[in-house]
Every structure is written in C-alpha cells, then in structure tokens.
mmCIF file with all atom_site columns, C-alpha atoms in Angstrom:
data_model
loop_
_atom_site.group_PDB
_atom_site.id
_atom_site.type_symbol
_atom_site.label_atom_id
_atom_site.label_alt_id
_atom_site.label_comp_id
_atom_site.label_asym_id
_atom_site.label_entity_id
_atom_site.label_seq_id
_atom_site.pdbx_PDB_ins_code
_atom_site.Cartn_x
_atom_site.Cartn_y
_atom_site.Cartn_z
_atom_site.occupancy
_atom_site.B_iso_or_equiv
_atom_site.pdbx_formal_charge
_atom_site.auth_seq_id
_atom_site.auth_comp_id
_atom_site.auth_asym_id
_atom_site.auth_atom_id
_atom_site.pdbx_PDB_model_num
ATOM 1   C CA . MET A 1 1   ? 11.862  6.357   7.897   1.00 61.00 ? 212 MET A CA 1
ATOM 2   C CA . GLN A 1 2   ? 9.593   4.098   9.943   1.00 70.00 ? 213 GLN A CA 1
ATOM 3   C CA . PRO A 1 3   ? 6.739   2.594   7.934   1.00 81.00 ? 214 PRO A CA 1
ATOM 4   C CA . ILE A 1 4   ? 3.221   3.635   8.866   1.00 93.00 ? 215 ILE A CA 1
ATOM 5   C CA . THR A 1 5   ? 0.912   0.927   10.152  1.00 96.00 ? 216 THR A CA 1
ATOM 6   C CA . VAL A 1 6   ? -2.834  0.552   9.816   1.00 97.00 ? 217 VAL A CA 1
ATOM 7   C CA . PRO A 1 7   ? -4.813  -1.746  12.168  1.00 98.00 ? 218 PRO A CA 1
ATOM 8   C CA . ILE A 1 8   ? -7.416  -4.079  10.670  1.00 98.00 ? 219 ILE A CA 1
ATOM 9   C CA . THR A 1 9   ? -9.585  -6.834  12.142  1.00 98.00 ? 220 THR A CA 1
ATOM 10  C CA . VAL A 1 10  ? -10.274 -9.759  9.791   1.00 98.00 ? 221 VAL A CA 1
ATOM 11  C CA . ARG A 1 11  ? -14.011 -9.970  9.155   1.00 98.00 ? 222 ARG A CA 1
ATOM 12  C CA . GLY A 1 12  ? -15.835 -13.273 8.666   1.00 97.00 ? 223 GLY A CA 1
ATOM 13  C CA . TYR A 1 13  ? -17.141 -12.391 5.212   1.00 97.00 ? 224 TYR A CA 1
ATOM 14  C CA . GLU A 1 14  ? -13.536 -11.916 4.025   1.00 98.00 ? 225 GLU A CA 1
ATOM 15  C CA . THR A 1 15  ? -12.700 -15.580 4.573   1.00 97.00 ? 226 THR A CA 1
ATOM 16  C CA . ASP A 1 16  ? -12.856 -18.458 2.135   1.00 96.00 ? 227 ASP A CA 1
ATOM 17  C CA . SER A 1 17  ? -14.575 -21.836 2.505   1.00 95.00 ? 228 SER A CA 1
ATOM 18  C CA . GLN A 1 18  ? -11.740 -23.109 4.729   1.00 95.00 ? 229 GLN A CA 1
ATOM 19  C CA . GLY A 1 19  ? -12.002 -20.139 7.088   1.00 96.00 ? 230 GLY A CA 1
ATOM 20  C CA . HIS A 1 20  ? -8.810  -18.472 5.838   1.00 96.00 ? 231 HIS A CA 1
ATOM 21  C CA . LEU A 1 21  ? -8.574  -14.859 4.742   1.00 98.00 ? 232 LEU A CA 1
ATOM 22  C CA . ASN A 1 22  ? -9.344  -14.873 1.012   1.00 97.00 ? 233 ASN A CA 1
ATOM 23  C CA . MET A 1 23  ? -6.258  -14.178 -1.091  1.00 95.00 ? 234 MET A CA 1
ATOM 24  C CA . SER A 1 24  ? -7.808  -11.155 -2.826  1.00 95.00 ? 235 SER A CA 1
ATOM 25  C CA . VAL A 1 25  ? -8.431  -9.465  0.522   1.00 98.00 ? 236 VAL A CA 1
ATOM 26  C CA . TYR A 1 26  ? -4.680  -9.233  1.173   1.00 98.00 ? 237 TYR A CA 1
ATOM 27  C CA . ILE A 1 27  ? -4.561  -6.842  -1.799  1.00 97.00 ? 238 ILE A CA 1
ATOM 28  C CA . GLN A 1 28  ? -7.432  -4.812  -0.343  1.00 97.00 ? 239 GLN A CA 1
ATOM 29  C CA . TYR A 1 29  ? -5.660  -4.546  3.018   1.00 98.00 ? 240 TYR A CA 1
ATOM 30  C CA . ALA A 1 30  ? -2.497  -3.426  1.225   1.00 97.00 ? 241 ALA A CA 1
ATOM 31  C CA . GLU A 1 31  ? -4.407  -0.793  -0.750  1.00 97.00 ? 242 GLU A CA 1
ATOM 32  C CA . HIS A 1 32  ? -6.079  0.481   2.414   1.00 97.00 ? 243 HIS A CA 1
ATOM 33  C CA . ALA A 1 33  ? -2.665  0.923   4.066   1.00 97.00 ? 244 ALA A CA 1
ATOM 34  C CA . ARG A 1 34  ? -1.199  2.613   0.951   1.00 96.00 ? 245 ARG A CA 1
ATOM 35  C CA . TRP A 1 35  ? -3.970  5.208   1.049   1.00 96.00 ? 246 TRP A CA 1
ATOM 36  C CA . GLY A 1 36  ? -3.252  5.614   4.769   1.00 96.00 ? 247 GLY A CA 1
ATOM 37  C CA . LEU A 1 37  ? 0.356   6.363   3.869   1.00 96.00 ? 248 LEU A CA 1
ATOM 38  C CA . PHE A 1 38  ? -0.641  8.927   1.254   1.00 96.00 ? 249 PHE A CA 1
ATOM 39  C CA . GLN A 1 39  ? -3.122  10.561  3.631   1.00 95.00 ? 250 GLN A CA 1
ATOM 40  C CA . ALA A 1 40  ? -0.489  10.757  6.388   1.00 95.00 ? 251 ALA A CA 1
ATOM 41  C CA . ALA A 1 41  ? 1.672   12.663  3.887   1.00 95.00 ? 252 ALA A CA 1
ATOM 42  C CA . GLY A 1 42  ? -1.210  15.063  3.189   1.00 96.00 ? 253 GLY A CA 1
ATOM 43  C CA . LEU A 1 43  ? -2.024  13.514  -0.169  1.00 96.00 ? 254 LEU A CA 1
ATOM 44  C CA . THR A 1 44  ? -5.746  12.805  -0.210  1.00 96.00 ? 255 THR A CA 1
ATOM 45  C CA . GLN A 1 45  ? -7.417  11.299  -3.235  1.00 96.00 ? 256 GLN A CA 1
ATOM 46  C CA . ALA A 1 46  ? -9.191  14.625  -3.867  1.00 96.00 ? 257 ALA A CA 1
ATOM 47  C CA . LYS A 1 47  ? -5.897  16.540  -3.761  1.00 97.00 ? 258 LYS A CA 1
ATOM 48  C CA . LEU A 1 48  ? -4.241  14.149  -6.195  1.00 97.00 ? 259 LEU A CA 1
ATOM 49  C CA . LEU A 1 49  ? -7.211  14.274  -8.582  1.00 97.00 ? 260 LEU A CA 1
ATOM 50  C CA . LYS A 1 50  ? -7.205  18.073  -8.473  1.00 97.00 ? 261 LYS A CA 1
ATOM 51  C CA . ALA A 1 51  ? -3.505  17.967  -9.416  1.00 97.00 ? 262 ALA A CA 1
ATOM 52  C CA . GLY A 1 52  ? -4.377  15.640  -12.313 1.00 97.00 ? 263 GLY A CA 1
ATOM 53  C CA . ILE A 1 53  ? -2.435  12.622  -11.070 1.00 98.00 ? 264 ILE A CA 1
ATOM 54  C CA . GLY A 1 54  ? -3.170  9.321   -9.408  1.00 97.00 ? 265 GLY A CA 1
ATOM 55  C CA . PRO A 1 55  ? -1.223  6.341   -8.075  1.00 97.00 ? 266 PRO A CA 1
ATOM 56  C CA . VAL A 1 56  ? -1.263  3.178   -10.161 1.00 96.00 ? 267 VAL A CA 1
ATOM 57  C CA . ASN A 1 57  ? -0.226  -0.253  -8.995  1.00 95.00 ? 268 ASN A CA 1
ATOM 58  C CA . LEU A 1 58  ? 1.742   -1.978  -11.761 1.00 96.00 ? 269 LEU A CA 1
ATOM 59  C CA . GLU A 1 59  ? 2.784   -5.184  -10.027 1.00 97.00 ? 270 GLU A CA 1
ATOM 60  C CA . THR A 1 60  ? 2.292   -6.922  -6.678  1.00 97.00 ? 271 THR A CA 1
ATOM 61  C CA . ASN A 1 61  ? 4.023   -9.954  -5.235  1.00 98.00 ? 272 ASN A CA 1
ATOM 62  C CA . ILE A 1 62  ? 2.534   -11.596 -2.145  1.00 98.00 ? 273 ILE A CA 1
ATOM 63  C CA . LYS A 1 63  ? 4.366   -14.045 0.063   1.00 98.00 ? 274 LYS A CA 1
ATOM 64  C CA . TYR A 1 64  ? 1.854   -15.851 2.306   1.00 97.00 ? 275 TYR A CA 1
ATOM 65  C CA . LEU A 1 65  ? 3.513   -16.992 5.531   1.00 98.00 ? 276 LEU A CA 1
ATOM 66  C CA . ARG A 1 66  ? 0.745   -17.761 8.072   1.00 97.00 ? 277 ARG A CA 1
ATOM 67  C CA . GLU A 1 67  ? -2.995  -18.088 7.820   1.00 96.00 ? 278 GLU A CA 1
ATOM 68  C CA . LEU A 1 68  ? -5.374  -15.409 9.012   1.00 98.00 ? 279 LEU A CA 1
ATOM 69  C CA . ARG A 1 69  ? -8.865  -16.148 10.312  1.00 98.00 ? 280 ARG A CA 1
ATOM 70  C CA . ALA A 1 70  ? -11.967 -14.134 11.217  1.00 98.00 ? 281 ALA A CA 1
ATOM 71  C CA . GLY A 1 71  ? -11.347 -12.047 14.323  1.00 98.00 ? 282 GLY A CA 1
ATOM 72  C CA . ASP A 1 72  ? -7.575  -11.903 13.939  1.00 98.00 ? 283 ASP A CA 1
ATOM 73  C CA . GLU A 1 73  ? -6.269  -8.413  14.594  1.00 98.00 ? 284 GLU A CA 1
ATOM 74  C CA . VAL A 1 74  ? -3.456  -7.363  12.292  1.00 98.00 ? 285 VAL A CA 1
ATOM 75  C CA . GLU A 1 75  ? -1.370  -4.355  11.444  1.00 98.00 ? 286 GLU A CA 1
ATOM 76  C CA . VAL A 1 76  ? -0.499  -3.595  7.836   1.00 98.00 ? 287 VAL A CA 1
ATOM 77  C CA . SER A 1 77  ? 2.751   -1.673  7.466   1.00 97.00 ? 288 SER A CA 1
ATOM 78  C CA . CYS A 1 78  ? 3.574   0.451   4.454   1.00 97.00 ? 289 CYS A CA 1
ATOM 79  C CA . ALA A 1 79  ? 6.884   2.000   3.398   1.00 95.00 ? 290 ALA A CA 1
ATOM 80  C CA . VAL A 1 80  ? 8.116   3.556   0.152   1.00 96.00 ? 291 VAL A CA 1
ATOM 81  C CA . VAL A 1 81  ? 11.305  2.395   -1.564  1.00 96.00 ? 292 VAL A CA 1
ATOM 82  C CA . TRP A 1 82  ? 12.414  5.024   -4.053  1.00 95.00 ? 293 TRP A CA 1
ATOM 83  C CA . GLY A 1 83  ? 14.175  4.232   -7.298  1.00 87.00 ? 294 GLY A CA 1
ATOM 84  C CA . GLU A 1 84  ? 15.623  6.447   -9.980  1.00 86.00 ? 295 GLU A CA 1
ATOM 85  C CA . ARG A 1 85  ? 12.921  6.014   -12.582 1.00 91.00 ? 296 ARG A CA 1
ATOM 86  C CA . LYS A 1 86  ? 9.206   6.623   -13.103 1.00 96.00 ? 297 LYS A CA 1
ATOM 87  C CA . THR A 1 87  ? 8.228   3.864   -10.682 1.00 97.00 ? 298 THR A CA 1
ATOM 88  C CA . PHE A 1 88  ? 8.866   3.221   -7.016  1.00 97.00 ? 299 PHE A CA 1
ATOM 89  C CA . GLY A 1 89  ? 8.336   0.362   -4.619  1.00 97.00 ? 300 GLY A CA 1
ATOM 90  C CA . ILE A 1 90  ? 5.949   -0.130  -1.746  1.00 97.00 ? 301 ILE A CA 1
ATOM 91  C CA . GLU A 1 91  ? 6.919   -2.736  0.857   1.00 97.00 ? 302 GLU A CA 1
ATOM 92  C CA . GLN A 1 92  ? 4.240   -3.996  3.210   1.00 98.00 ? 303 GLN A CA 1
ATOM 93  C CA . THR A 1 93  ? 3.947   -6.543  5.985   1.00 98.00 ? 304 THR A CA 1
ATOM 94  C CA . ILE A 1 94  ? 0.760   -7.926  7.498   1.00 98.00 ? 305 ILE A CA 1
ATOM 95  C CA . THR A 1 95  ? 1.495   -8.856  11.097  1.00 98.00 ? 306 THR A CA 1
ATOM 96  C CA . ARG A 1 96  ? -0.735  -10.403 13.763  1.00 98.00 ? 307 ARG A CA 1
ATOM 97  C CA . ARG A 1 97  ? -0.893  -8.693  17.157  1.00 96.00 ? 308 ARG A CA 1
ATOM 98  C CA . ASP A 1 98  ? 1.329   -11.439 18.616  1.00 97.00 ? 309 ASP A CA 1
ATOM 99  C CA . GLY A 1 99  ? 4.110   -10.434 16.193  1.00 97.00 ? 310 GLY A CA 1
ATOM 100 C CA . THR A 1 100 ? 3.595   -13.307 13.739  1.00 98.00 ? 311 THR A CA 1
ATOM 101 C CA . VAL A 1 101 ? 4.140   -12.151 10.163  1.00 98.00 ? 312 VAL A CA 1
ATOM 102 C CA . ALA A 1 102 ? 1.247   -13.442 8.053   1.00 98.00 ? 313 ALA A CA 1
ATOM 103 C CA . ALA A 1 103 ? 2.234   -11.983 4.674   1.00 98.00 ? 314 ALA A CA 1
ATOM 104 C CA . GLU A 1 104 ? 4.765   -9.779  2.916   1.00 98.00 ? 315 GLU A CA 1
ATOM 105 C CA . LEU A 1 105 ? 3.811   -7.724  -0.120  1.00 98.00 ? 316 LEU A CA 1
ATOM 106 C CA . ARG A 1 106 ? 6.002   -5.844  -2.564  1.00 98.00 ? 317 ARG A CA 1
ATOM 107 C CA . SER A 1 107 ? 4.482   -3.608  -5.204  1.00 97.00 ? 318 SER A CA 1
ATOM 108 C CA . VAL A 1 108 ? 5.733   -1.517  -8.104  1.00 97.00 ? 319 VAL A CA 1
ATOM 109 C CA . VAL A 1 109 ? 3.817   1.753   -8.235  1.00 97.00 ? 320 VAL A CA 1
ATOM 110 C CA . GLY A 1 110 ? 3.847   4.895   -10.350 1.00 97.00 ? 321 GLY A CA 1
ATOM 111 C CA . MET A 1 111 ? 1.995   8.165   -10.579 1.00 97.00 ? 322 MET A CA 1
ATOM 112 C CA . LEU A 1 112 ? -0.186  8.523   -13.660 1.00 98.00 ? 323 LEU A CA 1
ATOM 113 C CA . ASP A 1 113 ? -0.797  11.862  -15.365 1.00 97.00 ? 324 ASP A CA 1
ATOM 114 C CA . LEU A 1 114 ? -4.559  11.593  -15.785 1.00 97.00 ? 325 LEU A CA 1
ATOM 115 C CA . THR A 1 115 ? -4.653  13.894  -18.825 1.00 97.00 ? 326 THR A CA 1
ATOM 116 C CA . GLU A 1 116 ? -1.695  12.503  -20.771 1.00 97.00 ? 327 GLU A CA 1
ATOM 117 C CA . ARG A 1 117 ? -2.331  8.916   -19.567 1.00 97.00 ? 328 ARG A CA 1
ATOM 118 C CA . ARG A 1 118 ? 1.424   8.511   -19.069 1.00 97.00 ? 329 ARG A CA 1
ATOM 119 C CA . MET A 1 119 ? 3.552   7.958   -16.016 1.00 97.00 ? 330 MET A CA 1
ATOM 120 C CA . VAL A 1 120 ? 4.829   11.110  -14.302 1.00 97.00 ? 331 VAL A CA 1
ATOM 121 C CA . ALA A 1 121 ? 8.555   11.391  -15.066 1.00 96.00 ? 332 ALA A CA 1
ATOM 122 C CA . ASP A 1 122 ? 9.536   12.468  -11.527 1.00 95.00 ? 333 ASP A CA 1
ATOM 123 C CA . PRO A 1 123 ? 7.111   10.982  -8.985  1.00 96.00 ? 334 PRO A CA 1
ATOM 124 C CA . ARG A 1 124 ? 9.405   11.936  -6.088  1.00 95.00 ? 335 ARG A CA 1
ATOM 125 C CA . GLY A 1 125 ? 9.410   15.606  -7.002  1.00 94.00 ? 336 GLY A CA 1
ATOM 126 C CA . CYS A 1 126 ? 5.710   15.621  -7.752  1.00 94.00 ? 337 CYS A CA 1
ATOM 127 C CA . LEU A 1 127 ? 4.721   14.080  -4.418  1.00 95.00 ? 338 LEU A CA 1
ATOM 128 C CA . ARG A 1 128 ? 7.257   16.178  -2.504  1.00 94.00 ? 339 ARG A CA 1
ATOM 129 C CA . ASP A 1 129 ? 5.725   19.343  -3.932  1.00 94.00 ? 340 ASP A CA 1
ATOM 130 C CA . LEU A 1 130 ? 2.117   18.279  -3.264  1.00 95.00 ? 341 LEU A CA 1
ATOM 131 C CA . GLY A 1 131 ? 2.468   16.656  0.150   1.00 93.00 ? 342 GLY A CA 1
ATOM 132 C CA . ALA A 1 132 ? 1.892   18.506  3.409   1.00 92.00 ? 343 ALA A CA 1
ATOM 133 C CA . ASP A 1 133 ? 4.299   16.109  5.186   1.00 93.00 ? 344 ASP A CA 1
ATOM 134 C CA . PRO A 1 134 ? 6.531   14.553  2.488   1.00 89.00 ? 345 PRO A CA 1
ATOM 135 C CA . LYS A 1 135 ? 8.910   13.012  5.043   1.00 91.00 ? 346 LYS A CA 1
ATOM 136 C CA . VAL A 1 136 ? 6.199   10.366  5.627   1.00 92.00 ? 347 VAL A CA 1
ATOM 137 C CA . LEU A 1 137 ? 7.059   9.218   2.079   1.00 93.00 ? 348 LEU A CA 1
ATOM 138 C CA . ASP A 1 138 ? 10.775  9.340   2.911   1.00 91.00 ? 349 ASP A CA 1
ATOM 139 C CA . LEU A 1 139 ? 11.212  12.511  0.824   1.00 88.00 ? 350 LEU A CA 1
#
C-alpha cells in the first residue's frame, strides 16, 4: 500500500533561534499526517471516540537528515506497519518538494480502550471493522 502524504509549509513561528524548524514541530507534523491517514480510512476522531477507542503514541524515533526553514514546502508521508500484537508501527518521512528527505520518523502506536484504559487486543480487527476504507491502513 502506498503511504498517504500531507503537504505542509513551514511557518516562521515554528522555527528556532537559528531559523531551523523546531524539533518539537516534527512531532506535530507527524501527528497531523497520522490523523490524515485515519481520516482517509474513514476513521475520524469523533467516530473513534463514539466507539470508545483512541490512538495512543507509545514511542517515536526521529532521524533528522536535513534542516528545514520557514517557507519550505514539505510532504509528510504516513504508512502503517502491522505487527502481531497490541501495537503497530507508523513510518513517516518528511520530504522537501525537491525530493530531499529532511527527517524519518518511526512510531509505536496502539489503540486504547477509553473505558478500560487498556490497549485493544486486536487493533487490526477493530480498525478494519470501523473504517470506511480500511485498505488505506493496509487492512
């Protein structure tokens, strides 16, 4: 399955004192693209809340490769990597319009049962059943 991509333009207020994109903003861009992925699958935040579940990010690793500055136009890709347990992976790349990869992110994610406050045992099945277009999530 091809990853989805979300376009973003780096805004001046997101940069640090050296004019580089602040490190915490990479996480925000990744989160924005993850919600884009869920929405493309028909899984809005409201739909997930109504079902009593929500995605939780358990771990993120960022590999910074090239600097980003205000005005740079980037695309943030997002693809799911399924495992056999309660968690799954999200792989993301932040790429400048010229094809230069600025950062690579890998996250461990799960679906939380909001009543039980425990991870959903079968996130694949849960999201497959709820999603309007589960193939977007490689299901």
